[in-house]
PDB file of C-alpha atoms in Angstrom:
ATOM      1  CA  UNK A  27       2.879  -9.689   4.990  1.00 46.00           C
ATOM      2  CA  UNK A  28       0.511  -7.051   6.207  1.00 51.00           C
ATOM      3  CA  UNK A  29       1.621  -3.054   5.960  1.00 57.00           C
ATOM      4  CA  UNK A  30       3.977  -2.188   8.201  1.00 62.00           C
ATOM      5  CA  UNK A  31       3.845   1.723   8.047  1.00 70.00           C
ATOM      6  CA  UNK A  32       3.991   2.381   4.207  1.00 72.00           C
ATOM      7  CA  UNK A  33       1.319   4.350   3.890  1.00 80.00           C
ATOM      8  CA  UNK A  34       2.084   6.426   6.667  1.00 85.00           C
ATOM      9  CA  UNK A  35       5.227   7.431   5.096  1.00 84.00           C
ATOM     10  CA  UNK A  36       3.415   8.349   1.585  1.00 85.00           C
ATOM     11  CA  UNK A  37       1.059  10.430   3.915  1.00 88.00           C
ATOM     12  CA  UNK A  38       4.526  12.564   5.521  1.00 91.00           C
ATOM     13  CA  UNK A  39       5.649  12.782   1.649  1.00 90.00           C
ATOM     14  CA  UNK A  40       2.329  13.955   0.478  1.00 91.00           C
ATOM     15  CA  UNK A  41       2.043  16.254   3.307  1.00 93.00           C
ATOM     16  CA  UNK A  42       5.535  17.999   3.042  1.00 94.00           C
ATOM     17  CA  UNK A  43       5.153  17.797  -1.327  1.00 93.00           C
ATOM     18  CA  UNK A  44       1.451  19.613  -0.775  1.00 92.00           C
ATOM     19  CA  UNK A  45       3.024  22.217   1.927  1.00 93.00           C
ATOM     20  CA  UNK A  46       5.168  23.013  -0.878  1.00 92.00           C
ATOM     21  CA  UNK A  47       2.815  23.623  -3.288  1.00 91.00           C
ATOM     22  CA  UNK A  48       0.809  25.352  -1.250  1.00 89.00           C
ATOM     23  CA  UNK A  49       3.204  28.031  -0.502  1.00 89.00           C
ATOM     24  CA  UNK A  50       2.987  29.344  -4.328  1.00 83.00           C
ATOM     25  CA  UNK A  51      -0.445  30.325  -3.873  1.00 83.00           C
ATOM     26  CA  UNK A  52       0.400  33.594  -4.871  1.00 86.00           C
ATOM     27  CA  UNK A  53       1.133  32.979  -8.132  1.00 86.00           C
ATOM     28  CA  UNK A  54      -1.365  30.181  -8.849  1.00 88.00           C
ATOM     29  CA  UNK A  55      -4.732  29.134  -8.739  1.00 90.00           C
ATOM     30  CA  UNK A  56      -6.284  26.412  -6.322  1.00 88.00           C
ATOM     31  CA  UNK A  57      -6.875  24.073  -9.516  1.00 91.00           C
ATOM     32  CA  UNK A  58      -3.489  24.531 -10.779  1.00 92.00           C
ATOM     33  CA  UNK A  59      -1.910  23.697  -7.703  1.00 91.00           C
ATOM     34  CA  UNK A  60      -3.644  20.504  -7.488  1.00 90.00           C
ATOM     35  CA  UNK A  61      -2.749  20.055 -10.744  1.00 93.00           C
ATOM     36  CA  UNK A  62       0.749  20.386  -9.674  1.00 91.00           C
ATOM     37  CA  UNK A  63       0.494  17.764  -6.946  1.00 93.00           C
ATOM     38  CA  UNK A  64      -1.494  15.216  -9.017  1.00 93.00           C
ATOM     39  CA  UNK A  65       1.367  15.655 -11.904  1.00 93.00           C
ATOM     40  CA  UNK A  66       4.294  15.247  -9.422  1.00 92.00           C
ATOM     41  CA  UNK A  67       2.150  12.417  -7.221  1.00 92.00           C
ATOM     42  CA  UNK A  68       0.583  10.050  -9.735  1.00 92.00           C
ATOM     43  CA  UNK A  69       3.321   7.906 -11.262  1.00 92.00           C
ATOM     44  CA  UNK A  70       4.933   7.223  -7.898  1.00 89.00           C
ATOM     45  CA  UNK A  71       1.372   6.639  -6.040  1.00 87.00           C
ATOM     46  CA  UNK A  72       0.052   4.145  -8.725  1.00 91.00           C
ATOM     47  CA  UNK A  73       3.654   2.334  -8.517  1.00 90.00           C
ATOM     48  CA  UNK A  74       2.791   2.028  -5.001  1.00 84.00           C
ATOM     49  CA  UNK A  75      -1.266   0.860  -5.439  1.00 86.00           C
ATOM     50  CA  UNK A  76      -0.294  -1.600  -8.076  1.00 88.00           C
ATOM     51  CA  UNK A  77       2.291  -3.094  -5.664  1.00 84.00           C
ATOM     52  CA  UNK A  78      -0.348  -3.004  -2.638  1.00 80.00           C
ATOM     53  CA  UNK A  79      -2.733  -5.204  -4.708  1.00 83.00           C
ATOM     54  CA  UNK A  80      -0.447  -7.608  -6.406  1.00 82.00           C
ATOM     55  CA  UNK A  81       0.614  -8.179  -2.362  1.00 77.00           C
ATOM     56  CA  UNK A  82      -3.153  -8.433  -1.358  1.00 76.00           C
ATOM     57  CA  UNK A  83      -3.420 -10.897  -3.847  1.00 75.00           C
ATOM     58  CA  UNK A  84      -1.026 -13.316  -3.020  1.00 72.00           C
ATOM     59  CA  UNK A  85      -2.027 -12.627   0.676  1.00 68.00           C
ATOM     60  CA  UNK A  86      -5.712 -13.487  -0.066  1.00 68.00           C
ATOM     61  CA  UNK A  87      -5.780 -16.803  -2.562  1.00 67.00           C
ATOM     62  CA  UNK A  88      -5.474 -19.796  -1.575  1.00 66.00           C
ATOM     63  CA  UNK A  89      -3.654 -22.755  -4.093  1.00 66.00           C
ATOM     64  CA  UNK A  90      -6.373 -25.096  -4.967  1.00 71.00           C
ATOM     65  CA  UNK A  91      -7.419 -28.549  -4.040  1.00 80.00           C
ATOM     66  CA  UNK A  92      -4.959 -30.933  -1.903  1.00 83.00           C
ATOM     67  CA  UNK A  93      -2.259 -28.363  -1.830  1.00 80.00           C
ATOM     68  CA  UNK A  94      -4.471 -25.674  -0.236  1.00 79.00           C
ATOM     69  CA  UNK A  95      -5.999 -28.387   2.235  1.00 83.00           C
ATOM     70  CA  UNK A  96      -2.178 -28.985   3.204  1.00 86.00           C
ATOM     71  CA  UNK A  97      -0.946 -25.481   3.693  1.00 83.00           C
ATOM     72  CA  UNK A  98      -4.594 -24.737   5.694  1.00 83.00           C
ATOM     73  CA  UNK A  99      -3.696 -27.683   7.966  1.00 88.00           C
ATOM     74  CA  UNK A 100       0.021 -26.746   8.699  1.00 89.00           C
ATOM     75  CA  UNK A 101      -1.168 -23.015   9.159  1.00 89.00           C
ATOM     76  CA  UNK A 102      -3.517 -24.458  11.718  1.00 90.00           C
ATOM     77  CA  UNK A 103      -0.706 -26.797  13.072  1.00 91.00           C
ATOM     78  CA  UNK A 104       1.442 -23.602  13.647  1.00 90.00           C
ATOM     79  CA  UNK A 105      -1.083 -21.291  15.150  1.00 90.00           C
ATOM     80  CA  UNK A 106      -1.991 -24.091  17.833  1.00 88.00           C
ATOM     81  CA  UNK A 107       2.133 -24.369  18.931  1.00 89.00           C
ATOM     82  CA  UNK A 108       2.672 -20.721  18.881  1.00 84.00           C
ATOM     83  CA  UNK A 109      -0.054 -19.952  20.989  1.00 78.00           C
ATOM     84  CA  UNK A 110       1.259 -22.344  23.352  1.00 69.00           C
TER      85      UNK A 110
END
């Protein structure tokens, strides 16, 4: 199943989580805020990442020999009737 607006709402929690960091700029350095971000951000983003390619797997191969012939032609089979 293709993304249906995931990444958009990692881009609102990123942007609301950096806003936040952001506004103790007094007290920190540029580097250490990043530092912040990429410490708070990088668990939950590769959690996300690893889950987006395991998906894109699946999505992408094909079973081999007979049994990918088969699913092909019924893919083909349903395309045809729900275009109709």
């Amino acid at each position: 199943m293709p993304p249906q607006g995931e990444s958009t709402g990692i881009a609102i929690e990123d942007g609301v989580l950096i806003a936040r960091i952001l506004s103790r700029s007094a007290s920190r350095s540029v580097e250490q805020l990043f530092s912040d971000f990429e410490a708070l951000r990088r668990a939950d983003i590769e959690k996300h990442y690893k889950g987006a390619e395991k998906m894109s797997k699946m999505v992408t191969s094909k079973p081999p020999g007979m049994r990918g012939l088969i699913i092909d032609f019924v893919t083909m089979v349903f395309m045809f009737i729900k275009k109709r």
